[in-house]
XYZ file of C-alpha atoms in Angstrom:
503
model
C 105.473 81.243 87.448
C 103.446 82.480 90.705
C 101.871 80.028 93.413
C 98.642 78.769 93.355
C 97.149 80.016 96.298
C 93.802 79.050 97.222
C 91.557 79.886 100.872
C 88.003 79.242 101.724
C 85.364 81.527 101.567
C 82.197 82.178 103.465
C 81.225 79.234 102.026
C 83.501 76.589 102.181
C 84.544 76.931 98.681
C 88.275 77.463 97.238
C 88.467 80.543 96.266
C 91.874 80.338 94.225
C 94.052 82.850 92.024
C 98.177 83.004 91.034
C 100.249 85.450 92.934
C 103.765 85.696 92.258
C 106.002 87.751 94.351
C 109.223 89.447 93.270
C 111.777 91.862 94.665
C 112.246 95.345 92.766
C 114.834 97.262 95.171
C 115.796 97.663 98.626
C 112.776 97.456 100.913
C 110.203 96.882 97.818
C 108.457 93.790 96.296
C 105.774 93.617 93.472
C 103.120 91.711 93.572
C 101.120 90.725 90.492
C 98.170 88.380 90.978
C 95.746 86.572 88.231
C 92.162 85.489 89.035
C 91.111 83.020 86.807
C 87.684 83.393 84.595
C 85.865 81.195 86.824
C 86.237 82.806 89.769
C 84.990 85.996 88.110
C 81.804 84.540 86.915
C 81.082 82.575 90.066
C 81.702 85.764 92.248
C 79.122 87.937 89.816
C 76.529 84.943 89.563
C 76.532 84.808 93.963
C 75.887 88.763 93.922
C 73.519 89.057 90.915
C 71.117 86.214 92.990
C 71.884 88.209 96.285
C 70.740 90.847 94.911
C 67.393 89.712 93.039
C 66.247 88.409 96.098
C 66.135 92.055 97.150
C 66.099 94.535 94.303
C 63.095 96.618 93.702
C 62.541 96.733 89.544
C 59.382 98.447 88.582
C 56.642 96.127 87.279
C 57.727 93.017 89.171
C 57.456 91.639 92.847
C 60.549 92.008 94.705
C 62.719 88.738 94.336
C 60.979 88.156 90.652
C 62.660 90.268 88.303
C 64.229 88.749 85.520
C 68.232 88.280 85.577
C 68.664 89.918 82.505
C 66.988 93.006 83.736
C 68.599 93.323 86.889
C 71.796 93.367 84.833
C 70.960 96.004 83.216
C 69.742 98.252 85.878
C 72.397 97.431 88.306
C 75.101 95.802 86.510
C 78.104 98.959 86.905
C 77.113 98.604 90.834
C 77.665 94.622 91.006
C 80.590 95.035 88.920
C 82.298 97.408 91.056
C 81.041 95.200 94.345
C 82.500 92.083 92.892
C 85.910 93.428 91.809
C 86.286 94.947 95.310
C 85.110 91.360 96.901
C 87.672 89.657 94.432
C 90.828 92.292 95.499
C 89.609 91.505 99.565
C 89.767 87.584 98.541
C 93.007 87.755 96.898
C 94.596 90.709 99.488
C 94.102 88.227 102.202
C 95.566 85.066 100.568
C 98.955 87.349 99.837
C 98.804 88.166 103.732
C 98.276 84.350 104.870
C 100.829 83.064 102.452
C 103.938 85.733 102.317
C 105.209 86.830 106.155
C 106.938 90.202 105.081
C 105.357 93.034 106.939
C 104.455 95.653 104.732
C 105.044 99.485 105.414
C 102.625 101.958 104.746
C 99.849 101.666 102.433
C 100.235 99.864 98.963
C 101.097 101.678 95.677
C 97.399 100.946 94.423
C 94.476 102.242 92.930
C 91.892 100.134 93.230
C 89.806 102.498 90.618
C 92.220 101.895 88.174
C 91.465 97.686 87.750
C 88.538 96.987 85.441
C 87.041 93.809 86.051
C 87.482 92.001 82.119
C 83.768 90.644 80.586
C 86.133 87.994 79.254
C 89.174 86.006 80.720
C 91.151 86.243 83.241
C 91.554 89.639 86.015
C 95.514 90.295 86.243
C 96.860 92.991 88.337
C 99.882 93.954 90.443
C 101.104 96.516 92.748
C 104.247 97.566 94.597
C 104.730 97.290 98.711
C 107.517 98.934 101.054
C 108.019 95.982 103.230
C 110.148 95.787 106.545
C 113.788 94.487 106.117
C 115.015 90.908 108.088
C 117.705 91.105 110.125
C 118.885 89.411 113.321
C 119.214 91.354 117.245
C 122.877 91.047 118.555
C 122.798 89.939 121.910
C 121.150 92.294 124.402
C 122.546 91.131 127.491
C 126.350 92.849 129.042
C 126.732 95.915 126.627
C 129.240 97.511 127.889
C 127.570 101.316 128.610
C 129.616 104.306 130.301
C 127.636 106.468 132.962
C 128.367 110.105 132.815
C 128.610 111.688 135.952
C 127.344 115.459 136.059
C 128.142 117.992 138.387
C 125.232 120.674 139.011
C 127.096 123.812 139.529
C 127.325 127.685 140.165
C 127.495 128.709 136.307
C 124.688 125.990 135.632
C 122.224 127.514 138.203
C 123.266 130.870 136.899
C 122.214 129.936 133.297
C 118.991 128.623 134.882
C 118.259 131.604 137.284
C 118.343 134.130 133.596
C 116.252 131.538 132.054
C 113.417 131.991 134.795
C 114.146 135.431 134.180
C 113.430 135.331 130.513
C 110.590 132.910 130.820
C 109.028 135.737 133.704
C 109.609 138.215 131.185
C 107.782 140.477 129.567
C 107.523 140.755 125.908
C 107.018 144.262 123.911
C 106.314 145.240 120.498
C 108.911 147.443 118.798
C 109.317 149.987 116.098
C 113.022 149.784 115.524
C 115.225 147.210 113.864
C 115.053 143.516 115.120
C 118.507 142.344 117.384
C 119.648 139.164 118.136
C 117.371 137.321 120.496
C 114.198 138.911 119.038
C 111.415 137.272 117.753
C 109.874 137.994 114.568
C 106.414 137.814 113.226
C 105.905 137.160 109.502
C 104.097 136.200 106.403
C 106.348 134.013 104.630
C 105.744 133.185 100.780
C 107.619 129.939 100.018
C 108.617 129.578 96.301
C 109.368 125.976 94.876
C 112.022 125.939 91.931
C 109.586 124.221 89.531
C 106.327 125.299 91.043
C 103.865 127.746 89.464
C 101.707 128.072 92.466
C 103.053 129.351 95.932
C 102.374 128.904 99.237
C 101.951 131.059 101.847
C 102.555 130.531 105.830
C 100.804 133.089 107.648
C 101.535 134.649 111.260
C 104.805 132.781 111.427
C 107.477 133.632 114.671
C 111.374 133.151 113.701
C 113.757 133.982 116.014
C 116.673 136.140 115.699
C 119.406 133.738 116.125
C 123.497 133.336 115.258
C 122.321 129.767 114.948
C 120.020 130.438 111.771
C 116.588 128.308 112.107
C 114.106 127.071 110.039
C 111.395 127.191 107.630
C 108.863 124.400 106.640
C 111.255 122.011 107.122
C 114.077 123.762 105.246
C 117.327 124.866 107.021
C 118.361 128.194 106.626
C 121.789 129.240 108.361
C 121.203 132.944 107.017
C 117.900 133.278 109.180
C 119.241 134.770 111.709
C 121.758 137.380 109.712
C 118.575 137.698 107.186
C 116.367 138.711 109.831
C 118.625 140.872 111.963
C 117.658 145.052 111.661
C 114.733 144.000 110.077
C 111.531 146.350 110.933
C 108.084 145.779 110.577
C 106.858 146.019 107.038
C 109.939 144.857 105.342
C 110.729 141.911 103.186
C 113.637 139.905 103.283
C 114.277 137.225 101.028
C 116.505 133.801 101.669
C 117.318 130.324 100.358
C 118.050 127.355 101.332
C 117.743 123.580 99.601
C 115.486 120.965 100.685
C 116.740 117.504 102.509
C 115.615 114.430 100.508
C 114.233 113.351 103.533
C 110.987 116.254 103.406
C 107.873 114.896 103.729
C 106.823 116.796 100.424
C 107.931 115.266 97.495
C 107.586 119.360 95.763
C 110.591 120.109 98.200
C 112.813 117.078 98.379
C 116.563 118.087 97.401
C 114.904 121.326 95.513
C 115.466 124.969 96.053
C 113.130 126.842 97.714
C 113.180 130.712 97.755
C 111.508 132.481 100.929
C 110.181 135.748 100.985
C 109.628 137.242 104.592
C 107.348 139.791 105.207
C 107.901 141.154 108.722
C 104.812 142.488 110.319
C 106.244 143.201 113.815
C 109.196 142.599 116.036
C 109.242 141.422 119.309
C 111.346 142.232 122.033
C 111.780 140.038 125.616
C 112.550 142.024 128.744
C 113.858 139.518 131.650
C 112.213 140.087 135.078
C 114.437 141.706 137.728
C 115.827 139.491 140.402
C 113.690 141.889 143.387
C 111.075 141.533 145.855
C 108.514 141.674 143.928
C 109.563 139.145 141.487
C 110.585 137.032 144.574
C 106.820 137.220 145.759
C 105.369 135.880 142.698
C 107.355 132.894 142.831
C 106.432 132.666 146.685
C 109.854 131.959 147.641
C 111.557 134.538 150.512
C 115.016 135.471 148.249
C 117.642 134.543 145.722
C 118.924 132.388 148.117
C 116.103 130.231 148.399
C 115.213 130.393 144.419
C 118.505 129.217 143.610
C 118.390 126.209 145.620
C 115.007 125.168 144.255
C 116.427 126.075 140.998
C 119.428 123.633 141.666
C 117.001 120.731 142.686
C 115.330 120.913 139.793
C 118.748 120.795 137.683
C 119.419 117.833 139.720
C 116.251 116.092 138.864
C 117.018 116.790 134.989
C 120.375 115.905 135.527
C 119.378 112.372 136.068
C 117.047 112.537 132.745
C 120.270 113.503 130.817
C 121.839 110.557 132.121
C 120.171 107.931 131.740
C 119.624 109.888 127.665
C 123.517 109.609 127.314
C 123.377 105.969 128.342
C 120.047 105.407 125.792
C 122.458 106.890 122.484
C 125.094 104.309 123.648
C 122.781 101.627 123.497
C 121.139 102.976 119.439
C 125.107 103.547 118.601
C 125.669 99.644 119.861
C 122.888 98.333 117.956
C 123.059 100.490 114.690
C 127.031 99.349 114.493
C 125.352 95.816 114.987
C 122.759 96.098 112.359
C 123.335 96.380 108.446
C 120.525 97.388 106.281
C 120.073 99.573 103.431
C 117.339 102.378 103.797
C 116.303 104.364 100.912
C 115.804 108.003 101.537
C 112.339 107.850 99.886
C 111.661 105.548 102.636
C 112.328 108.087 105.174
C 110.738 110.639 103.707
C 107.625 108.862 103.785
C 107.559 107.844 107.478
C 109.018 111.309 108.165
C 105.784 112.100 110.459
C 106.778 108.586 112.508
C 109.895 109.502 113.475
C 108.764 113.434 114.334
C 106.433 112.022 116.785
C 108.391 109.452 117.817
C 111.399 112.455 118.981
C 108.627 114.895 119.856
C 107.419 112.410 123.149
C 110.468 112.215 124.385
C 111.527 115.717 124.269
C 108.395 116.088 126.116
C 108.999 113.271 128.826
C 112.083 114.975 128.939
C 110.780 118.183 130.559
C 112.293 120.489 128.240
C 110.173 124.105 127.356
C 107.440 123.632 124.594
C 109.341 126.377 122.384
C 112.695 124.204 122.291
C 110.728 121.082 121.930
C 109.050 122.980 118.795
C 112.589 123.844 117.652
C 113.999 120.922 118.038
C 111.176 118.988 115.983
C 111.779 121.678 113.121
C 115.303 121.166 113.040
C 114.878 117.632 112.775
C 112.208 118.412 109.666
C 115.583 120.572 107.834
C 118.016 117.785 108.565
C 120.325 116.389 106.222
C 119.033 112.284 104.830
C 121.516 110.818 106.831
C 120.264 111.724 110.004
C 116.927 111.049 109.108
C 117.674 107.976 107.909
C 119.144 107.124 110.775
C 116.565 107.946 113.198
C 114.083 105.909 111.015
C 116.328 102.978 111.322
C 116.384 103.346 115.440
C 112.459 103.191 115.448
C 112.548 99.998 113.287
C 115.354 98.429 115.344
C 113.601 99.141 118.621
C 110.104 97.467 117.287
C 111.970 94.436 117.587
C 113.785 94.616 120.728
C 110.496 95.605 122.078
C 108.920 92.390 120.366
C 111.984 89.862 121.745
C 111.918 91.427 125.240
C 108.102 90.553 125.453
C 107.931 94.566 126.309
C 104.368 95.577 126.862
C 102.684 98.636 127.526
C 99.679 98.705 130.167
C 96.720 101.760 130.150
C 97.735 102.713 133.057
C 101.503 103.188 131.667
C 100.007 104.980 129.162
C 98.221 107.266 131.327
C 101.074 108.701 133.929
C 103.192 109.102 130.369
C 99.979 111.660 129.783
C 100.007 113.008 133.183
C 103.219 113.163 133.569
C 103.403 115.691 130.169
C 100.112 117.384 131.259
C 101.391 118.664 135.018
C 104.962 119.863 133.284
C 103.347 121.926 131.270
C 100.399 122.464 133.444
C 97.574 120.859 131.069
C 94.617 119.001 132.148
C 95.476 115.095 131.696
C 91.987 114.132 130.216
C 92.837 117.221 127.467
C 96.021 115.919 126.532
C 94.422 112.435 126.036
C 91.321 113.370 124.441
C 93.502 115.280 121.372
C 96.073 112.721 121.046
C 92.709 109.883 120.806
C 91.735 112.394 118.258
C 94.307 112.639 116.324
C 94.586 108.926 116.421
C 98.395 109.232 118.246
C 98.021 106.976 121.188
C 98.959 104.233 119.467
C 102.242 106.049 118.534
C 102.977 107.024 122.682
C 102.350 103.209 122.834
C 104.824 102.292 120.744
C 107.617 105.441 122.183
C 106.536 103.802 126.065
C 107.773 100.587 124.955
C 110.726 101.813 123.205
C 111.646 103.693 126.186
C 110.939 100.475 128.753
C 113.056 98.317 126.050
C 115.512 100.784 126.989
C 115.304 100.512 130.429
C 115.744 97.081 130.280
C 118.657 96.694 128.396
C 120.069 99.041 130.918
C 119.264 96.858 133.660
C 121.419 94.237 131.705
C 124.242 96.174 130.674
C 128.135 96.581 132.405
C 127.855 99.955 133.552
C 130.760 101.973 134.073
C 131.602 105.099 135.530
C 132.430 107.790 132.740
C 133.995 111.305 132.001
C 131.586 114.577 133.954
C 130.504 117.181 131.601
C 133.929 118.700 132.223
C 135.934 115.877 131.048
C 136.754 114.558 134.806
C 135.030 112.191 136.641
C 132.644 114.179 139.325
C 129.979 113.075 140.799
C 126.226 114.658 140.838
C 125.684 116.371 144.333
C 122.182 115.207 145.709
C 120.204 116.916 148.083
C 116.881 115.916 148.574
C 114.434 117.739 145.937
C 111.056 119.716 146.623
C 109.509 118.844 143.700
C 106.034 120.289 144.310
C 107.968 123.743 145.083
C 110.023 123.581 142.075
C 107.360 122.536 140.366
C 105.377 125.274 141.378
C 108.115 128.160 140.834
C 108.151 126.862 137.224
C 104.871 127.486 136.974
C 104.452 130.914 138.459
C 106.709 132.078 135.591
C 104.956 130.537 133.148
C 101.899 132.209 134.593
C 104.081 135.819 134.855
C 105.035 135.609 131.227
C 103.123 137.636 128.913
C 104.786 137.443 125.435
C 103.478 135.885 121.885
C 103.144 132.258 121.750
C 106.051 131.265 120.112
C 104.815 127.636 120.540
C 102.410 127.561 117.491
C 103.266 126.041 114.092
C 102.635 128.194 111.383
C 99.513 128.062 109.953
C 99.813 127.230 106.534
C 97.304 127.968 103.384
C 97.668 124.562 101.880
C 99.125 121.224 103.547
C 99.699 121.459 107.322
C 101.141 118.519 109.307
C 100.444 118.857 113.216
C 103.010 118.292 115.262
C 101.426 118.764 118.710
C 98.533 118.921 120.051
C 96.772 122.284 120.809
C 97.546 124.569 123.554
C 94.159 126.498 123.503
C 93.199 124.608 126.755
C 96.230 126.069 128.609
């Protein structure tokens, strides 16, 4: 038997109907729900007089047209009205009465429910809801602080990266090499699927690491790809992770079929005088130490991102609950977004940040799941540490992104308000100041350098605007494809950033 649940209306009556509530799986409850007869007949009698006081029906004065007559004419549109009002009524007594939080929108069509011309109205529907489970204490986790050394071979790897990034970028006839970027139509074939899709004007890159495609992981892309030349098709496979946000794909093969329409080749600026002009520093001397400063200044980003993981690794070892992959999969876009701000606060290059988002669309269900379990976990240590987030917070997070990759603030802001994300960099701000504090609380300890000994970070005191403005010169220098755009897909197409047209 369900409870009696009853509330009061606009006015002051009970409004009352049966809802009983029962669990059908990990993270799932149905709810069915009965509205008695009367209820029915006294929510159609309060619209039917509403709405003779101001239906129009030829022949009579407005306000006198006969009931039976104003049935006819308008009875599908009061029927439809009611059943909606009747759904509203009974929605919110299952939120006053039941605390679970439900996830997502309700497995519901609200087009499907008739409203009966006799008896009772039964219906019921399923609901993803959060799972319970209790914080461990937050207070003295014990958290190891790496200690990184900024050296020689590190501001080597950094002065060929400037290098590459001042570049220039050529179209070639030959065969594609490692390291070369690729532009292609790419026909994606479902196992099971009549009708294909097609992602147009697509960049892959040449790599012994293998890549991507729509959210499929393909180890071959790289050895698939490699002496390809421009009008030639190359074909790969790879399986779907459960995890994909399109239920076509999920643990299905897809076949890909790559249709190269040019390769692209990166030439890395020269380390002379007139690269050393356009960055407006004197020499190599003097663009290696900015270079270092800004290592140092990421350095400390890395950090305090080792001591973060310790702190999820703590809490998921603490925390026990079962999460369906089809649960994942269906947040999927949460926890993209939720990874794709903080590669961002992190500084690192818009291309990586893209590659690192599609890698994280190919991975396996585990890791998925896993990262959909942080975000969960962190909602409530945000909640118990009373964590808020302030506009202005929410603003130098925008700025902040905007000057690294030299975007106007008030652009940045205006897409994500469009694309109704703000709410989301809400949520990853407190996350991240949840962190922070935890931090503050923890027993810190020295830990092993990136070399396995324990040596410390050389400071020096950083020019950031210089560094800053270095960084940007070679942005400004490089004149190759954007290799930051998703590809543009015929059907579906999930955004993962906002635009770059503004840059």
């Amino acid at each position: 038997m369900g409870d009696q649940a009853v509330m009061n209306n606009d006015s002051d009556k009970k409004f009352e109907c049966t809802i009983n509530v029962e669990d059908t799986g990990a993270w799932k409850k149905k709810i069915t729900i009965e509205i008695p007869r009367k209820e029915i007949d006294s929510a159609l009698g309060t619209q039917y007089k509403e709405l003779r006081r101001h239906a129009e029906v030829p022949g009579f004065r407005k306000g006198r047209a006969p009931q039976q007559l104003v049935e006819k004419r308008f009875g599908g549109e009061v029927k439809d009205q009611t059943k909606l009002r009747l759904l509203g009524q009974a929605f919110e007594i299952v939120e006053e009465k039941h605390s679970f939080e439900i996830l997502g929108e309700p497995d519901f069509d609200p087009a499907a429910i008739e409203l009966p011309a006799t008896g009772d109205m039964h219906f019921e529907y399923e609901v993803e809801v959060r799972p319970e489970f209790e914080l461990p204490e937050l207070e003295g986790i014990k958290v190891e602080k790496p200690l990184i050394e900024v050296d020689k071979a590190k501001v080597d790897d950094a002065v060929l990266e400037l290098c590459n990034r001042s570049g220039t970028t050529d179209t070639v006839d030959g065969p594609a090499k490692e390291n070369d970027t690729v532009e292609a139509d790419v026909t994606v074939i479902i196992k099971g699927v009549d009708e294909h899709e097609v992602l147009s004007g697509i960049t892959l890159r040449v790599s012994k690491d293998g890549g991507a495609i729509a959210g499929v992981a393909l180890e071959d892309l790289g050895k698939t790809l490699n002496g390809a030349k421009a009008g030639d098709t190359k074909k790969t496979k790879g399986t779907a992770p459960e995890t994909h946000a399109n239920e076509a794909y999920q643990n299905n093969e897809i076949k890909f079929e790559i249709s190269v329409t040019s390769v692209k080749r990166m030439h890395p600026a020269e380390l002379n005088k007139d690269f050393f002009a356009q960055l407006g520093v004197p020499g190599e001397e003097e663009l290696r130490k900015y270079l270092e400063q800004d290592l140092e200044a990421k350095a400390d980003k890395e950090v305090r991102q080792v001591m973060a993981r310790q702190i999820d690794e703590y809490l998921d070892g603490k925390i026990d609950f079962e999460l369906p992959v089809g649960v994942a999969a269906r947040h999927s876009a949460r926890v993209l977004q939720s990874r794709y701000y903080e590669l961002l606060n992190m500084g690192i290059p818009q291309e990586s940040v893209s590659e690192n988002i599609e890698k994280l669309r190919a991975s396996t269900g585990e890791q998925a799941i896993k990262e959909l379990k942080r975000n969960i976990i962190m909602e409530d240590v945000v909640s118990k540490l009373e964590i808020t987030v302030t506009d202005p917070e929410v603003n130098g997070w925008i700025y902040q992104i905007a000057s690294q990759y030299d975007r106007r603030p008030e652009k940045v802001r205006d897409e994500l308000q469009a694309n109704g994300r703000l709410d989301e960099l809400k949520s990853q701000i407190g996350m991240e100041k949840a962190i922070d504090k935890i931090l503050e609380m923890a027993e810190v300890v020295d830990g092993p350098g990136d070399g396995g000994a324990k040596t410390a970070v050389k400071k020096r005191k950083t020019t950031k605007k210089t560094t800053k403005k270095i960084a940007q010169k070679a942005e400004d220098n490089k004149d190759g494809p954007d290799e930051k755009a998703p590809a543009k897909k015929t059907k579906k197409t999930v955004k993962r950033k906002a635009s770059e047209s503004d840059k």
